[in-house]
Coordinates of N, CA and C in Angstrom, one line a residue:
M1 N 23.7 -21.9 45.5 CA 24.2 -20.6 45.3 C 23.0 -19.7 45.0
A2 N 22.1 -19.5 45.9 CA 20.9 -18.6 45.7 C 21.3 -17.2 46.1
G3 N 20.7 -16.3 45.4 CA 20.9 -14.9 45.6 C 19.7 -14.1 45.1
K4 N 19.4 -13.0 45.7 CA 18.3 -12.1 45.2 C 18.9 -10.9 44.5
I5 N 18.4 -10.7 43.3 CA 19.0 -9.6 42.4 C 17.8 -8.7 41.9
L6 N 18.1 -7.4 41.9 CA 17.2 -6.5 41.4 C 17.8 -5.8 40.2
I7 N 17.0 -5.8 39.1 CA 17.5 -5.1 37.8 C 16.5 -4.0 37.6
V8 N 17.1 -2.8 37.5 CA 16.3 -1.6 37.2 C 16.8 -1.0 35.8
D9 N 16.0 -1.3 34.8 CA 16.4 -0.8 33.4 C 15.1 -0.6 32.6
Q10 N 15.1 0.5 32.0 CA 13.9 0.9 31.2 C 13.8 0.1 29.9
N11 N 14.9 -0.5 29.5 CA 15.0 -1.2 28.2 C 14.8 -2.7 28.4
P12 N 13.7 -3.3 28.0 CA 13.5 -4.7 28.2 C 14.4 -5.6 27.4
N13 N 15.0 -5.1 26.4 CA 16.0 -5.8 25.6 C 17.2 -6.2 26.5
Y14 N 17.6 -5.4 27.4 CA 18.7 -5.7 28.4 C 18.2 -6.4 29.6
S15 N 17.1 -5.9 30.2 CA 16.7 -6.5 31.5 C 16.1 -7.9 31.3
D16 N 15.5 -8.2 30.2 CA 15.0 -9.6 29.9 C 16.1 -10.6 29.7
I17 N 17.1 -10.1 29.0 CA 18.3 -11.0 28.7 C 19.0 -11.3 30.1
L18 N 19.3 -10.2 30.8 CA 20.0 -10.4 32.1 C 19.2 -11.2 33.0
R19 N 17.9 -11.0 33.1 CA 17.0 -11.8 34.0 C 17.1 -13.3 33.6
A20 N 17.0 -13.6 32.3 CA 17.0 -15.0 31.8 C 18.3 -15.6 32.2
L21 N 19.4 -14.9 32.0 CA 20.8 -15.5 32.3 C 20.9 -15.8 33.8
L22 N 20.4 -14.9 34.6 CA 20.6 -15.1 36.0 C 19.6 -16.1 36.6
E23 N 18.4 -16.1 36.1 CA 17.4 -17.1 36.6 C 17.8 -18.5 36.2
K24 N 18.4 -18.6 35.0 CA 18.9 -19.9 34.6 C 19.9 -20.5 35.5
R25 N 20.6 -19.6 36.2 CA 21.7 -20.0 37.1 C 21.2 -20.1 38.6
G26 N 19.9 -20.0 38.7 CA 19.3 -20.2 40.1 C 19.0 -19.0 40.9
Y27 N 19.3 -17.8 40.4 CA 19.1 -16.6 41.2 C 17.6 -16.1 41.1
T28 N 17.1 -15.5 42.2 CA 15.8 -14.9 42.2 C 16.0 -13.4 41.7
V29 N 15.2 -13.1 40.6 CA 15.4 -11.8 40.0 C 14.1 -11.0 40.0
T30 N 14.2 -9.8 40.3 CA 13.1 -8.8 40.2 C 13.5 -7.8 39.2
V31 N 12.6 -7.4 38.3 CA 12.9 -6.4 37.3 C 11.9 -5.2 37.5
L32 N 12.5 -4.0 37.5 CA 11.7 -2.8 37.4 C 12.1 -2.0 36.2
D33 N 11.2 -1.3 35.6 CA 11.5 -0.5 34.4 C 11.6 1.0 34.7
D34 N 11.5 1.4 35.9 CA 11.7 2.8 36.3 C 12.3 2.8 37.7
G35 N 13.3 3.6 37.8 CA 14.0 3.7 39.1 C 13.2 4.2 40.2
H36 N 12.2 5.0 39.9 CA 11.3 5.6 40.9 C 10.3 4.5 41.4
Q37 N 10.2 3.4 40.8 CA 9.4 2.3 41.3 C 10.0 1.5 42.4
I38 N 11.3 1.8 42.6 CA 12.1 1.0 43.6 C 11.5 1.0 45.0
N39 N 10.8 2.2 45.3 CA 10.2 2.2 46.6 C 9.1 1.2 46.8
T40 N 8.6 0.6 45.7 CA 7.5 -0.4 45.8 C 8.1 -1.7 46.3
V41 N 9.4 -1.9 46.3 CA 10.0 -3.1 46.8 C 10.8 -2.9 48.0
F42 N 10.9 -1.7 48.5 CA 11.6 -1.4 49.8 C 11.0 -2.2 50.9
G43 N 11.8 -3.0 51.6 CA 11.3 -3.8 52.7 C 10.7 -5.1 52.3
A44 N 10.4 -5.3 51.0 CA 9.8 -6.5 50.6 C 10.8 -7.6 50.3
A45 N 12.0 -7.2 50.0 CA 13.1 -8.2 49.7 C 14.4 -7.6 50.0
N46 N 15.4 -8.4 50.4 CA 16.7 -8.0 50.7 C 17.6 -8.4 49.5
F47 N 18.0 -7.5 48.7 CA 18.7 -7.8 47.4 C 20.2 -7.8 47.7
D48 N 20.8 -8.9 47.2 CA 22.3 -9.0 47.3 C 23.0 -8.1 46.3
I49 N 22.4 -8.0 45.0 CA 23.0 -7.2 44.0 C 21.9 -6.4 43.3
I50 N 22.2 -5.1 43.0 CA 21.2 -4.3 42.3 C 21.9 -3.8 41.0
F51 N 21.4 -4.2 39.8 CA 21.9 -3.7 38.6 C 21.0 -2.4 38.3
L52 N 21.6 -1.3 38.2 CA 20.9 0.0 38.1 C 21.3 0.7 36.8
D53 N 20.4 0.8 35.9 CA 20.7 1.6 34.6 C 20.9 3.0 34.9
S54 N 21.9 3.7 34.4 CA 22.2 5.1 34.6 C 21.1 6.0 34.0
E55 N 20.4 5.5 33.1 CA 19.4 6.3 32.4 C 18.0 6.1 33.0
T56 N 17.8 5.2 33.9 CA 16.5 4.8 34.5 C 16.5 5.1 35.9
G57 N 16.5 6.4 36.2 CA 16.5 6.8 37.6 C 17.7 6.4 38.3
G58 N 18.8 6.5 37.6 CA 20.1 5.9 38.1 C 20.9 6.9 38.9
I59 N 22.2 6.8 38.7 CA 23.2 7.5 39.4 C 23.1 9.0 39.3
R60 N 22.6 9.5 38.2 CA 22.4 11.0 38.0 C 21.3 11.5 38.9
D61 N 20.4 10.7 39.4 CA 19.4 11.1 40.3 C 20.0 10.8 41.7
K62 N 20.8 11.7 42.2 CA 21.5 11.4 43.4 C 20.6 11.2 44.6
V63 N 19.4 11.8 44.7 CA 18.5 11.6 45.8 C 18.0 10.1 45.7
L64 N 17.6 9.6 44.6 CA 17.2 8.3 44.4 C 18.3 7.3 44.8
F65 N 19.5 7.5 44.3 CA 20.6 6.6 44.6 C 20.9 6.6 46.1
A66 N 20.8 7.8 46.8 CA 21.0 7.8 48.3 C 19.9 7.0 49.0
E67 N 18.6 7.1 48.5 CA 17.5 6.3 49.1 C 17.8 4.8 48.9
I68 N 18.3 4.4 47.8 CA 18.6 3.0 47.5 C 19.7 2.5 48.5
K69 N 20.8 3.3 48.6 CA 21.9 3.0 49.5 C 21.4 2.9 50.9
K70 N 20.5 3.8 51.3 CA 20.0 3.8 52.7 C 19.2 2.5 52.9
E71 N 18.3 2.2 52.0 CA 17.5 1.0 52.1 C 18.2 -0.3 52.0
Y72 N 19.3 -0.3 51.2 CA 20.0 -1.6 50.9 C 21.5 -1.3 51.1
P73 N 21.9 -1.0 52.4 CA 23.3 -0.6 52.6 C 24.3 -1.7 52.3
H74 N 23.9 -3.0 52.4 CA 24.8 -4.1 52.2 C 24.7 -4.7 50.8
S75 N 23.9 -4.1 49.9 CA 23.8 -4.6 48.5 C 24.9 -4.0 47.7
Y76 N 25.3 -4.8 46.8 CA 26.3 -4.4 45.8 C 25.5 -3.7 44.6
I77 N 25.8 -2.5 44.3 CA 25.1 -1.8 43.3 C 26.0 -1.7 42.1
I78 N 25.6 -2.2 40.9 CA 26.3 -2.2 39.7 C 25.6 -1.3 38.8
I79 N 26.2 -0.2 38.3 CA 25.6 0.7 37.4 C 25.8 0.2 36.0
I80 N 24.7 0.2 35.2 CA 24.8 -0.2 33.8 C 24.7 1.0 33.0
T81 N 25.6 1.2 32.0 CA 25.6 2.5 31.3 C 26.1 2.3 29.8
S82 N 25.5 3.1 29.0 CA 26.0 3.2 27.6 C 26.9 4.4 27.4
K83 N 26.9 5.3 28.5 CA 27.7 6.5 28.5 C 28.9 6.4 29.4
R84 N 30.0 6.5 28.8 CA 31.2 6.3 29.6 C 31.9 7.7 29.9
G85 N 31.5 8.7 29.4 CA 32.1 10.0 29.6 C 31.4 10.8 30.6
N86 N 31.8 12.1 30.7 CA 31.1 13.0 31.6 C 31.2 12.7 33.1
G87 N 32.2 11.9 33.5 CA 32.4 11.6 34.9 C 31.4 10.6 35.5
L88 N 30.6 9.9 34.7 CA 29.6 9.0 35.2 C 30.2 7.9 36.1
I89 N 31.2 7.3 35.7 CA 31.8 6.2 36.4 C 32.4 6.7 37.8
K90 N 33.1 7.9 37.7 CA 33.6 8.4 38.9 C 32.4 8.8 39.9
D91 N 31.4 9.4 39.3 CA 30.2 9.8 40.2 C 29.6 8.6 40.8
A92 N 29.5 7.5 40.0 CA 28.9 6.2 40.6 C 29.8 5.7 41.7
M93 N 31.0 5.6 41.5 CA 31.9 5.1 42.5 C 31.9 6.0 43.8
D94 N 32.0 7.3 43.6 CA 32.0 8.2 44.7 C 30.7 8.1 45.5
A95 N 29.6 7.7 44.8 CA 28.3 7.6 45.5 C 28.1 6.2 46.2
G96 N 29.0 5.3 46.0 CA 28.9 4.0 46.6 C 28.6 2.8 45.8
A97 N 28.6 3.0 44.5 CA 28.4 1.9 43.6 C 29.6 1.0 43.6
Y98 N 29.4 -0.3 43.5 CA 30.5 -1.3 43.5 C 31.3 -1.2 42.2
G99 N 30.6 -1.0 41.1 CA 31.2 -0.9 39.8 C 30.3 -0.5 38.7
C100 N 30.8 -0.5 37.5 CA 30.0 -0.1 36.3 C 30.2 -1.1 35.2
I101 N 29.1 -1.4 34.5 CA 29.2 -2.3 33.3 C 28.7 -1.5 32.1
G102 N 29.4 -1.6 31.0 CA 29.0 -0.9 29.8 C 28.0 -1.7 29.0
K103 N 27.2 -0.9 28.3 CA 26.3 -1.6 27.3 C 27.0 -1.4 25.9
P104 N 26.9 -2.4 25.1 CA 26.0 -3.6 25.2 C 26.6 -4.5 26.3
L105 N 25.7 -5.2 27.0 CA 26.1 -6.1 28.1 C 26.8 -7.3 27.6
S106 N 27.8 -7.7 28.3 CA 28.6 -9.0 28.1 C 28.0 -10.0 29.0
K107 N 27.3 -11.0 28.4 CA 26.7 -12.1 29.1 C 27.7 -12.7 30.1
G108 N 28.9 -13.0 29.6 CA 29.9 -13.7 30.4 C 30.3 -12.8 31.6
F109 N 30.5 -11.5 31.4 CA 30.9 -10.7 32.5 C 29.8 -10.5 33.5
C110 N 28.6 -10.3 33.1 CA 27.5 -10.1 34.0 C 27.3 -11.4 34.9
C111 N 27.5 -12.5 34.3 CA 27.4 -13.8 35.1 C 28.6 -13.9 36.1
T112 N 29.7 -13.6 35.6 CA 30.9 -13.8 36.4 C 30.9 -12.8 37.6
I113 N 30.5 -11.6 37.4 CA 30.5 -10.6 38.5 C 29.4 -11.0 39.5
T114 N 28.3 -11.5 39.0 CA 27.2 -12.0 39.9 C 27.7 -13.2 40.8
I115 N 28.3 -14.2 40.1 CA 28.8 -15.3 40.9 C 29.8 -14.9 41.9
Y116 N 30.7 -14.0 41.5 CA 31.7 -13.6 42.4 C 31.1 -12.8 43.7
L117 N 30.2 -11.9 43.4 CA 29.6 -11.1 44.5 C 28.7 -12.0 45.4
I118 N 27.9 -12.9 44.8 CA 27.1 -13.8 45.6 C 28.0 -14.7 46.5
G119 N 29.1 -15.1 45.9 CA 30.1 -15.9 46.6 C 30.7 -15.2 47.9
L120 N 30.7 -13.9 47.9 CA 31.2 -13.1 49.0 C 30.3 -13.3 50.2
F121 N 29.0 -13.6 49.9 CA 28.0 -13.7 51.0 C 28.1 -15.0 51.8
G122 N 28.6 -16.0 51.2 CA 28.5 -17.3 51.9 C 29.7 -18.1 51.6

């Protein structure tokens, strides 16, 4: 059950934990701490899932989100957020995100959604 995952989160407390959980289960994980760094990996890898923090060049930067969707049209994008108000979830879904996960992260839920989505590929 291999899969390629990109995590974009400025907070290493979250990205390191999520990376460790997913790598332990055999996934290949790339971590960026700034959403605007994502162009450095465009074309270098085909990600199955992208975990994108809403405060790290995330959904509120609609130009960046559009670039990500254009480069990775078949990737599932999961928005990670500590803010649940102000229409963020609706904006994310309208822009093409698969879903949203609230912080603090639930280890079990992150692994379950990853296993489910990777399972859709094969």
